[in-house]
């Protein structure tokens, strides 16, 4: 593994004792509550790191929008650069956070997204989809898709021109949702003439282990290779997926299994060399490319899942941050003029 990561990990007290979702504890809190508390601690530490990198508050505005979804409402945090001339439309990134479908919220990537909003001069819509187990599958992905439709219908409110770029992005479970939404939108007449134009897929989960296709099993080796890895292991993944209650073969949880990937928007895919999900990302990038989808991929050697959250200041963490920005630039490079 990467020596700088190993040194940082060994000296970080946050990881001396993990929380297993299936384990009993001496606390009055449930394992789920403890897992969410631990995730909140990581988010708070990340916010401290990114605080010094935040752009001036005057450079962007924040609008929290509550939208209706089936059985309730969700919040969308919309980040919009200021100082935009009247009549000028912005590209948009619709973002879905990580957390194994069971943890996470709008704050998880908030600081990072504010920085991207200003640096790249694009609108960011951060989606607070509902979580399992309180809201099992397909609630979360349905929320995500409803949010994408809301963005398409509210371009004036957001000061957005979808022709400048309409990117769906996310991390881990969020990347899963992003590519699911891209596939669903491809086949939905609702999006005719206003199709998503890009996918930003960071360490994606694209197929559940129980339904690995026979033709790809020889390429999907990382789940076994890193089953006991740091930050994310096979048991935690199984616990998250059990709480989600999704049929493993449903393409809305295993998007590798969509009948075809032709016609989805271009993709920027990153994955980590010591991650159980490494081969999900690597295989998906190849499958997209073989389907005729323009695709770029980057692998970070010797680091595990989510390393960029916990250790953003190691060399690969800084590279991953810059790569996301450069990947977005590539996805937006060929925006079509109105």
mmCIF file of C-alpha atoms in Angstrom:
data_model
loop_
_atom_site.group_PDB
_atom_site.id
_atom_site.type_symbol
_atom_site.label_atom_id
_atom_site.label_comp_id
_atom_site.label_asym_id
_atom_site.label_seq_id
_atom_site.Cartn_x
_atom_site.Cartn_y
_atom_site.Cartn_z
ATOM 1 C CA UNK A 1 0.000 0.000 0.000
ATOM 2 C CA UNK A 2 0.983 3.635 -0.362
ATOM 3 C CA UNK A 3 3.575 4.388 2.314
ATOM 4 C CA UNK A 4 2.313 7.906 3.028
ATOM 5 C CA UNK A 5 -1.226 6.604 3.530
ATOM 6 C CA UNK A 6 -0.011 3.801 5.817
ATOM 7 C CA UNK A 7 1.910 6.237 8.013
ATOM 8 C CA UNK A 8 -1.035 8.616 8.272
ATOM 9 C CA UNK A 9 -3.477 5.784 8.966
ATOM 10 C CA UNK A 10 -1.306 4.220 11.683
ATOM 11 C CA UNK A 11 -1.113 7.523 13.567
ATOM 12 C CA UNK A 12 -4.790 8.459 13.316
ATOM 13 C CA UNK A 13 -6.768 7.706 16.470
ATOM 14 C CA UNK A 14 -10.054 7.821 14.542
ATOM 15 C CA UNK A 15 -9.302 4.397 13.107
ATOM 16 C CA UNK A 16 -8.050 2.572 16.170
ATOM 17 C CA UNK A 17 -11.517 1.058 16.701
ATOM 18 C CA UNK A 18 -14.079 0.848 13.947
ATOM 19 C CA UNK A 19 -17.828 0.435 14.246
ATOM 20 C CA UNK A 20 -19.395 -2.668 12.739
ATOM 21 C CA UNK A 21 -23.050 -2.343 11.849
ATOM 22 C CA UNK A 22 -23.704 -5.902 12.945
ATOM 23 C CA UNK A 23 -21.802 -5.751 16.217
ATOM 24 C CA UNK A 24 -23.147 -5.364 19.730
ATOM 25 C CA UNK A 25 -21.780 -2.442 21.765
ATOM 26 C CA UNK A 26 -21.738 -1.242 25.359
ATOM 27 C CA UNK A 27 -23.297 2.035 24.266
ATOM 28 C CA UNK A 28 -26.991 2.837 24.566
ATOM 29 C CA UNK A 29 -26.787 3.883 20.928
ATOM 30 C CA UNK A 30 -27.518 1.433 18.142
ATOM 31 C CA UNK A 31 -24.732 0.285 15.818
ATOM 32 C CA UNK A 32 -26.426 2.340 13.086
ATOM 33 C CA UNK A 33 -26.377 5.484 15.240
ATOM 34 C CA UNK A 34 -22.733 4.876 16.103
ATOM 35 C CA UNK A 35 -21.830 4.373 12.441
ATOM 36 C CA UNK A 36 -23.542 7.632 11.531
ATOM 37 C CA UNK A 37 -21.797 9.377 14.433
ATOM 38 C CA UNK A 38 -18.446 8.094 13.202
ATOM 39 C CA UNK A 39 -19.236 9.275 9.675
ATOM 40 C CA UNK A 40 -20.183 12.695 11.054
ATOM 41 C CA UNK A 41 -16.803 12.878 12.793
ATOM 42 C CA UNK A 42 -15.010 12.256 9.496
ATOM 43 C CA UNK A 43 -17.125 14.915 7.783
ATOM 44 C CA UNK A 44 -16.387 17.445 10.537
ATOM 45 C CA UNK A 45 -12.650 16.793 10.198
ATOM 46 C CA UNK A 46 -12.875 17.192 6.428
ATOM 47 C CA UNK A 47 -14.723 20.499 6.845
ATOM 48 C CA UNK A 48 -11.919 21.807 9.047
ATOM 49 C CA UNK A 49 -9.382 20.878 6.367
ATOM 50 C CA UNK A 50 -11.372 22.513 3.573
ATOM 51 C CA UNK A 51 -12.327 25.624 5.569
ATOM 52 C CA UNK A 52 -9.099 27.382 4.636
ATOM 53 C CA UNK A 53 -9.749 26.618 0.978
ATOM 54 C CA UNK A 54 -13.293 28.006 0.863
ATOM 55 C CA UNK A 55 -13.888 30.867 -1.564
ATOM 56 C CA UNK A 56 -15.236 34.163 -0.193
ATOM 57 C CA UNK A 57 -18.898 33.919 0.789
ATOM 58 C CA UNK A 58 -19.605 36.786 -1.611
ATOM 59 C CA UNK A 59 -18.476 34.621 -4.560
ATOM 60 C CA UNK A 60 -21.506 32.329 -4.460
ATOM 61 C CA UNK A 61 -25.004 32.054 -3.069
ATOM 62 C CA UNK A 62 -26.618 29.115 -1.297
ATOM 63 C CA UNK A 63 -30.247 28.216 -1.910
ATOM 64 C CA UNK A 64 -31.773 25.258 -0.072
ATOM 65 C CA UNK A 65 -34.781 24.006 -2.011
ATOM 66 C CA UNK A 66 -37.338 21.562 -0.617
ATOM 67 C CA UNK A 67 -38.878 19.469 -3.385
ATOM 68 C CA UNK A 68 -41.646 16.879 -3.322
ATOM 69 C CA UNK A 69 -40.769 13.222 -3.802
ATOM 70 C CA UNK A 70 -42.851 10.102 -3.487
ATOM 71 C CA UNK A 71 -43.937 9.834 0.135
ATOM 72 C CA UNK A 72 -42.308 13.027 1.365
ATOM 73 C CA UNK A 73 -39.828 15.785 0.563
ATOM 74 C CA UNK A 74 -36.063 16.135 0.216
ATOM 75 C CA UNK A 75 -33.692 19.088 0.283
ATOM 76 C CA UNK A 76 -31.465 20.197 -2.558
ATOM 77 C CA UNK A 77 -28.610 22.556 -1.711
ATOM 78 C CA UNK A 78 -28.013 24.743 -4.742
ATOM 79 C CA UNK A 79 -24.696 26.591 -5.015
ATOM 80 C CA UNK A 80 -24.682 29.351 -7.626
ATOM 81 C CA UNK A 81 -21.747 31.634 -8.488
ATOM 82 C CA UNK A 82 -22.424 35.350 -8.101
ATOM 83 C CA UNK A 83 -21.522 38.082 -10.564
ATOM 84 C CA UNK A 84 -22.956 36.243 -13.569
ATOM 85 C CA UNK A 85 -24.198 38.555 -16.313
ATOM 86 C CA UNK A 86 -27.920 38.565 -17.049
ATOM 87 C CA UNK A 87 -28.839 36.045 -19.694
ATOM 88 C CA UNK A 88 -25.702 33.945 -19.199
ATOM 89 C CA UNK A 89 -26.479 30.320 -18.358
ATOM 90 C CA UNK A 90 -24.192 28.152 -16.243
ATOM 91 C CA UNK A 91 -23.359 24.474 -16.538
ATOM 92 C CA UNK A 92 -24.659 22.334 -13.677
ATOM 93 C CA UNK A 93 -23.343 19.444 -11.601
ATOM 94 C CA UNK A 94 -25.932 17.336 -9.766
ATOM 95 C CA UNK A 95 -24.113 15.623 -6.888
ATOM 96 C CA UNK A 96 -24.929 12.540 -4.796
ATOM 97 C CA UNK A 97 -22.897 11.923 -1.634
ATOM 98 C CA UNK A 98 -21.316 8.641 -0.545
ATOM 99 C CA UNK A 99 -22.190 6.599 2.536
ATOM 100 C CA UNK A 100 -23.250 3.119 1.445
ATOM 101 C CA UNK A 101 -26.862 4.244 0.970
ATOM 102 C CA UNK A 102 -27.206 4.399 4.799
ATOM 103 C CA UNK A 103 -25.168 7.395 6.040
ATOM 104 C CA UNK A 104 -24.288 10.890 4.804
ATOM 105 C CA UNK A 105 -26.005 14.192 4.207
ATOM 106 C CA UNK A 106 -25.658 17.577 2.511
ATOM 107 C CA UNK A 107 -22.733 18.611 4.706
ATOM 108 C CA UNK A 108 -20.552 15.698 3.627
ATOM 109 C CA UNK A 109 -19.162 17.345 0.480
ATOM 110 C CA UNK A 110 -20.439 20.868 1.087
ATOM 111 C CA UNK A 111 -17.112 22.677 1.474
ATOM 112 C CA UNK A 112 -15.548 20.886 -1.476
ATOM 113 C CA UNK A 113 -18.543 21.617 -3.690
ATOM 114 C CA UNK A 114 -18.530 25.319 -2.774
ATOM 115 C CA UNK A 115 -14.926 25.522 -3.915
ATOM 116 C CA UNK A 116 -15.706 23.730 -7.191
ATOM 117 C CA UNK A 117 -18.732 25.957 -7.805
ATOM 118 C CA UNK A 118 -16.613 29.108 -7.743
ATOM 119 C CA UNK A 119 -13.451 27.767 -9.388
ATOM 120 C CA UNK A 120 -15.283 26.216 -12.339
ATOM 121 C CA UNK A 121 -18.130 28.756 -12.437
ATOM 122 C CA UNK A 122 -20.897 26.207 -12.449
ATOM 123 C CA UNK A 123 -24.060 25.595 -10.477
ATOM 124 C CA UNK A 124 -23.900 22.649 -8.075
ATOM 125 C CA UNK A 125 -27.043 20.891 -6.850
ATOM 126 C CA UNK A 126 -26.236 18.711 -3.837
ATOM 127 C CA UNK A 127 -28.968 16.104 -3.248
ATOM 128 C CA UNK A 128 -30.039 14.991 0.241
ATOM 129 C CA UNK A 129 -31.637 11.711 -0.815
ATOM 130 C CA UNK A 130 -33.312 9.580 1.858
ATOM 131 C CA UNK A 131 -31.315 6.790 3.486
ATOM 132 C CA UNK A 132 -31.827 3.133 4.318
ATOM 133 C CA UNK A 133 -32.804 1.328 6.477
ATOM 134 C CA UNK A 134 -35.508 3.875 7.304
ATOM 135 C CA UNK A 135 -36.135 4.309 3.585
ATOM 136 C CA UNK A 136 -35.207 1.062 1.797
ATOM 137 C CA UNK A 137 -34.592 0.598 -1.916
ATOM 138 C CA UNK A 138 -35.650 2.075 -4.274
ATOM 139 C CA UNK A 139 -36.453 5.209 -2.251
ATOM 140 C CA UNK A 140 -32.974 6.730 -2.447
ATOM 141 C CA UNK A 141 -32.451 6.241 -6.166
ATOM 142 C CA UNK A 142 -35.998 7.412 -6.874
ATOM 143 C CA UNK A 143 -35.229 10.576 -4.892
ATOM 144 C CA UNK A 144 -32.049 11.015 -6.920
ATOM 145 C CA UNK A 145 -33.878 10.683 -10.228
ATOM 146 C CA UNK A 146 -36.607 13.088 -9.102
ATOM 147 C CA UNK A 147 -33.870 15.600 -8.254
ATOM 148 C CA UNK A 148 -32.351 15.276 -11.738
ATOM 149 C CA UNK A 149 -35.768 15.927 -13.263
ATOM 150 C CA UNK A 150 -36.275 18.932 -10.989
ATOM 151 C CA UNK A 151 -33.008 20.435 -12.198
ATOM 152 C CA UNK A 152 -34.046 19.964 -15.840
ATOM 153 C CA UNK A 153 -37.348 21.733 -15.104
ATOM 154 C CA UNK A 154 -35.878 24.623 -13.078
ATOM 155 C CA UNK A 155 -33.037 25.975 -15.155
ATOM 156 C CA UNK A 156 -34.218 29.580 -14.826
ATOM 157 C CA UNK A 157 -34.233 29.378 -11.031
ATOM 158 C CA UNK A 158 -30.722 27.939 -11.076
ATOM 159 C CA UNK A 159 -29.427 30.261 -13.847
ATOM 160 C CA UNK A 160 -28.433 27.142 -15.734
ATOM 161 C CA UNK A 161 -28.084 26.282 -19.411
ATOM 162 C CA UNK A 162 -28.128 22.521 -19.810
ATOM 163 C CA UNK A 163 -26.397 22.938 -23.167
ATOM 164 C CA UNK A 164 -23.340 24.246 -21.292
ATOM 165 C CA UNK A 165 -23.153 20.989 -19.348
ATOM 166 C CA UNK A 166 -25.514 18.772 -17.355
ATOM 167 C CA UNK A 167 -23.263 16.483 -15.301
ATOM 168 C CA UNK A 168 -24.422 13.800 -12.874
ATOM 169 C CA UNK A 169 -21.785 12.973 -10.296
ATOM 170 C CA UNK A 170 -21.190 11.219 -7.024
ATOM 171 C CA UNK A 171 -18.890 9.233 -4.797
ATOM 172 C CA UNK A 172 -19.223 5.487 -4.112
ATOM 173 C CA UNK A 173 -22.964 4.857 -3.516
ATOM 174 C CA UNK A 174 -23.495 8.345 -4.919
ATOM 175 C CA UNK A 175 -21.580 7.437 -8.071
ATOM 176 C CA UNK A 176 -23.821 4.383 -8.328
ATOM 177 C CA UNK A 177 -26.860 6.678 -8.242
ATOM 178 C CA UNK A 178 -25.317 9.067 -10.759
ATOM 179 C CA UNK A 179 -24.769 6.421 -13.415
ATOM 180 C CA UNK A 180 -28.153 4.789 -12.699
ATOM 181 C CA UNK A 181 -29.805 8.164 -13.283
ATOM 182 C CA UNK A 182 -27.781 8.640 -16.483
ATOM 183 C CA UNK A 183 -28.994 5.291 -17.806
ATOM 184 C CA UNK A 184 -32.607 5.951 -16.828
ATOM 185 C CA UNK A 185 -32.534 9.419 -18.402
ATOM 186 C CA UNK A 186 -31.182 8.004 -21.670
ATOM 187 C CA UNK A 187 -34.385 5.996 -22.074
ATOM 188 C CA UNK A 188 -36.825 8.602 -20.724
ATOM 189 C CA UNK A 189 -38.698 10.883 -23.182
ATOM 190 C CA UNK A 190 -38.818 13.482 -20.383
ATOM 191 C CA UNK A 191 -35.172 14.316 -21.147
ATOM 192 C CA UNK A 192 -35.476 14.563 -24.922
ATOM 193 C CA UNK A 193 -33.542 17.661 -25.981
ATOM 194 C CA UNK A 194 -32.130 18.189 -22.493
ATOM 195 C CA UNK A 195 -30.183 15.034 -21.825
ATOM 196 C CA UNK A 196 -27.438 14.791 -19.187
ATOM 197 C CA UNK A 197 -24.074 15.378 -20.835
ATOM 198 C CA UNK A 198 -21.589 13.839 -18.417
ATOM 199 C CA UNK A 199 -20.958 11.412 -15.566
ATOM 200 C CA UNK A 200 -18.455 12.069 -12.766
ATOM 201 C CA UNK A 201 -18.013 8.681 -11.078
ATOM 202 C CA UNK A 202 -15.703 8.558 -8.068
ATOM 203 C CA UNK A 203 -14.920 5.038 -6.735
ATOM 204 C CA UNK A 204 -18.273 3.677 -7.997
ATOM 205 C CA UNK A 205 -20.110 0.562 -6.913
ATOM 206 C CA UNK A 206 -21.622 -0.910 -10.080
ATOM 207 C CA UNK A 207 -22.447 -4.567 -9.412
ATOM 208 C CA UNK A 208 -23.233 -6.588 -6.315
ATOM 209 C CA UNK A 209 -21.018 -9.560 -5.617
ATOM 210 C CA UNK A 210 -23.884 -12.075 -5.687
ATOM 211 C CA UNK A 211 -24.610 -11.291 -9.334
ATOM 212 C CA UNK A 212 -21.169 -10.934 -10.909
ATOM 213 C CA UNK A 213 -21.706 -11.810 -14.596
ATOM 214 C CA UNK A 214 -19.881 -14.974 -15.595
ATOM 215 C CA UNK A 215 -18.003 -13.196 -18.383
ATOM 216 C CA UNK A 216 -16.536 -10.677 -15.917
ATOM 217 C CA UNK A 217 -15.808 -12.794 -12.840
ATOM 218 C CA UNK A 218 -12.146 -13.184 -13.776
ATOM 219 C CA UNK A 219 -11.813 -9.389 -13.736
ATOM 220 C CA UNK A 220 -13.670 -8.768 -10.472
ATOM 221 C CA UNK A 221 -10.992 -9.881 -8.024
ATOM 222 C CA UNK A 222 -10.590 -6.890 -5.709
ATOM 223 C CA UNK A 223 -13.533 -7.755 -3.445
ATOM 224 C CA UNK A 224 -11.697 -10.884 -2.335
ATOM 225 C CA UNK A 225 -8.232 -9.320 -2.497
ATOM 226 C CA UNK A 226 -9.156 -6.432 -0.178
ATOM 227 C CA UNK A 227 -11.932 -8.095 1.837
ATOM 228 C CA UNK A 228 -10.212 -7.048 5.077
ATOM 229 C CA UNK A 229 -8.950 -3.670 3.874
ATOM 230 C CA UNK A 230 -8.933 -0.456 5.888
ATOM 231 C CA UNK A 231 -11.743 2.128 5.689
ATOM 232 C CA UNK A 232 -14.022 -0.251 3.762
ATOM 233 C CA UNK A 233 -14.150 -4.050 3.832
ATOM 234 C CA UNK A 234 -16.375 -6.752 2.422
ATOM 235 C CA UNK A 235 -18.376 -7.253 5.635
ATOM 236 C CA UNK A 236 -19.276 -3.562 5.863
ATOM 237 C CA UNK A 237 -20.368 -3.561 2.239
ATOM 238 C CA UNK A 238 -22.567 -6.607 2.852
ATOM 239 C CA UNK A 239 -24.131 -4.947 5.901
ATOM 240 C CA UNK A 240 -24.884 -1.772 3.968
ATOM 241 C CA UNK A 241 -26.439 -3.689 1.094
ATOM 242 C CA UNK A 242 -28.505 -5.843 3.451
ATOM 243 C CA UNK A 243 -29.921 -2.711 5.080
ATOM 244 C CA UNK A 244 -30.717 -1.253 1.666
ATOM 245 C CA UNK A 245 -32.805 -4.335 0.756
ATOM 246 C CA UNK A 246 -32.202 -4.018 -2.988
ATOM 247 C CA UNK A 247 -32.543 -7.065 -5.276
ATOM 248 C CA UNK A 248 -28.910 -7.583 -6.332
ATOM 249 C CA UNK A 249 -29.733 -8.093 -10.023
ATOM 250 C CA UNK A 250 -31.780 -4.898 -10.328
ATOM 251 C CA UNK A 251 -29.813 -2.527 -12.612
ATOM 252 C CA UNK A 252 -30.819 0.347 -10.327
ATOM 253 C CA UNK A 253 -28.386 -1.088 -7.756
ATOM 254 C CA UNK A 254 -26.101 -2.993 -10.164
ATOM 255 C CA UNK A 255 -25.888 -0.646 -13.167
ATOM 256 C CA UNK A 256 -23.308 -2.858 -14.862
ATOM 257 C CA UNK A 257 -26.330 -5.060 -15.611
ATOM 258 C CA UNK A 258 -28.233 -2.550 -17.747
ATOM 259 C CA UNK A 259 -28.936 -4.261 -21.074
ATOM 260 C CA UNK A 260 -26.780 -1.709 -22.885
ATOM 261 C CA UNK A 261 -24.569 1.212 -21.957
ATOM 262 C CA UNK A 262 -24.600 2.751 -25.418
ATOM 263 C CA UNK A 263 -25.898 6.277 -25.497
ATOM 264 C CA UNK A 264 -25.149 7.304 -21.929
ATOM 265 C CA UNK A 265 -23.095 10.486 -21.538
ATOM 266 C CA UNK A 266 -19.329 10.634 -21.409
ATOM 267 C CA UNK A 267 -17.781 9.484 -18.146
ATOM 268 C CA UNK A 268 -14.863 10.374 -15.899
ATOM 269 C CA UNK A 269 -14.176 7.424 -13.575
ATOM 270 C CA UNK A 270 -11.748 7.180 -10.657
ATOM 271 C CA UNK A 271 -10.968 4.188 -8.455
ATOM 272 C CA UNK A 272 -8.431 3.144 -5.839
ATOM 273 C CA UNK A 273 -5.815 0.414 -6.043
ATOM 274 C CA UNK A 274 -6.437 -1.080 -2.578
ATOM 275 C CA UNK A 275 -10.234 -0.877 -2.562
ATOM 276 C CA UNK A 276 -12.724 -3.790 -2.636
ATOM 277 C CA UNK A 277 -14.508 -1.733 -5.310
ATOM 278 C CA UNK A 278 -11.379 -1.191 -7.415
ATOM 279 C CA UNK A 279 -12.473 -3.602 -10.116
ATOM 280 C CA UNK A 280 -16.010 -2.165 -10.213
ATOM 281 C CA UNK A 281 -14.539 1.111 -11.401
ATOM 282 C CA UNK A 282 -11.920 -0.398 -13.684
ATOM 283 C CA UNK A 283 -14.348 -2.786 -15.383
ATOM 284 C CA UNK A 284 -17.092 -0.186 -15.721
ATOM 285 C CA UNK A 285 -14.748 2.272 -17.420
ATOM 286 C CA UNK A 286 -13.816 -0.427 -19.957
ATOM 287 C CA UNK A 287 -17.419 -1.503 -20.541
ATOM 288 C CA UNK A 288 -18.501 2.089 -21.116
ATOM 289 C CA UNK A 289 -15.659 2.634 -23.555
ATOM 290 C CA UNK A 290 -16.523 -0.561 -25.449
ATOM 291 C CA UNK A 291 -20.121 0.711 -25.724
ATOM 292 C CA UNK A 292 -18.854 3.811 -27.496
ATOM 293 C CA UNK A 293 -19.018 6.146 -24.479
ATOM 294 C CA UNK A 294 -16.076 8.592 -24.319
ATOM 295 C CA UNK A 295 -14.446 7.659 -21.016
ATOM 296 C CA UNK A 296 -11.432 8.734 -18.992
ATOM 297 C CA UNK A 297 -10.223 6.851 -15.940
ATOM 298 C CA UNK A 298 -7.679 7.365 -13.166
ATOM 299 C CA UNK A 299 -6.509 4.800 -10.608
ATOM 300 C CA UNK A 300 -4.833 5.796 -7.319
ATOM 301 C CA UNK A 301 -2.346 3.043 -6.465
ATOM 302 C CA UNK A 302 -2.042 1.643 -2.966
ATOM 303 C CA UNK A 303 -4.880 3.515 -1.267
ATOM 304 C CA UNK A 304 -8.268 2.260 -0.034
ATOM 305 C CA UNK A 305 -11.846 3.360 -0.492
ATOM 306 C CA UNK A 306 -12.576 6.896 0.694
ATOM 307 C CA UNK A 307 -8.945 7.755 1.412
ATOM 308 C CA UNK A 308 -9.488 11.287 0.091
ATOM 309 C CA UNK A 309 -12.035 12.022 2.840
ATOM 310 C CA UNK A 310 -9.891 10.835 5.727
ATOM 311 C CA UNK A 311 -6.466 11.884 4.457
ATOM 312 C CA UNK A 312 -6.946 14.748 1.980
ATOM 313 C CA UNK A 313 -3.497 16.182 2.589
ATOM 314 C CA UNK A 314 -1.383 13.211 1.534
ATOM 315 C CA UNK A 315 0.021 13.495 -1.986
ATOM 316 C CA UNK A 316 -2.587 11.199 -3.541
ATOM 317 C CA UNK A 317 -5.344 13.027 -1.658
ATOM 318 C CA UNK A 318 -4.256 16.336 -3.167
ATOM 319 C CA UNK A 319 -3.989 14.712 -6.581
ATOM 320 C CA UNK A 320 -7.489 13.227 -6.275
ATOM 321 C CA UNK A 321 -8.905 16.656 -5.450
ATOM 322 C CA UNK A 322 -7.268 18.227 -8.485
ATOM 323 C CA UNK A 323 -8.260 15.324 -10.708
ATOM 324 C CA UNK A 324 -11.944 15.806 -9.868
ATOM 325 C CA UNK A 325 -11.708 19.439 -10.933
ATOM 326 C CA UNK A 326 -9.829 18.559 -14.116
ATOM 327 C CA UNK A 327 -12.255 15.717 -14.828
ATOM 328 C CA UNK A 328 -15.159 18.124 -14.579
ATOM 329 C CA UNK A 329 -13.393 20.489 -16.961
ATOM 330 C CA UNK A 330 -13.060 17.643 -19.446
ATOM 331 C CA UNK A 331 -16.730 16.712 -19.071
ATOM 332 C CA UNK A 332 -17.698 20.343 -19.704
ATOM 333 C CA UNK A 333 -15.190 21.036 -22.470
ATOM 334 C CA UNK A 334 -17.519 20.457 -25.387
ATOM 335 C CA UNK A 335 -20.651 22.153 -24.141
ATOM 336 C CA UNK A 336 -22.939 22.802 -27.097
ATOM 337 C CA UNK A 337 -23.823 26.387 -27.910
ATOM 338 C CA UNK A 338 -27.479 27.263 -27.582
#
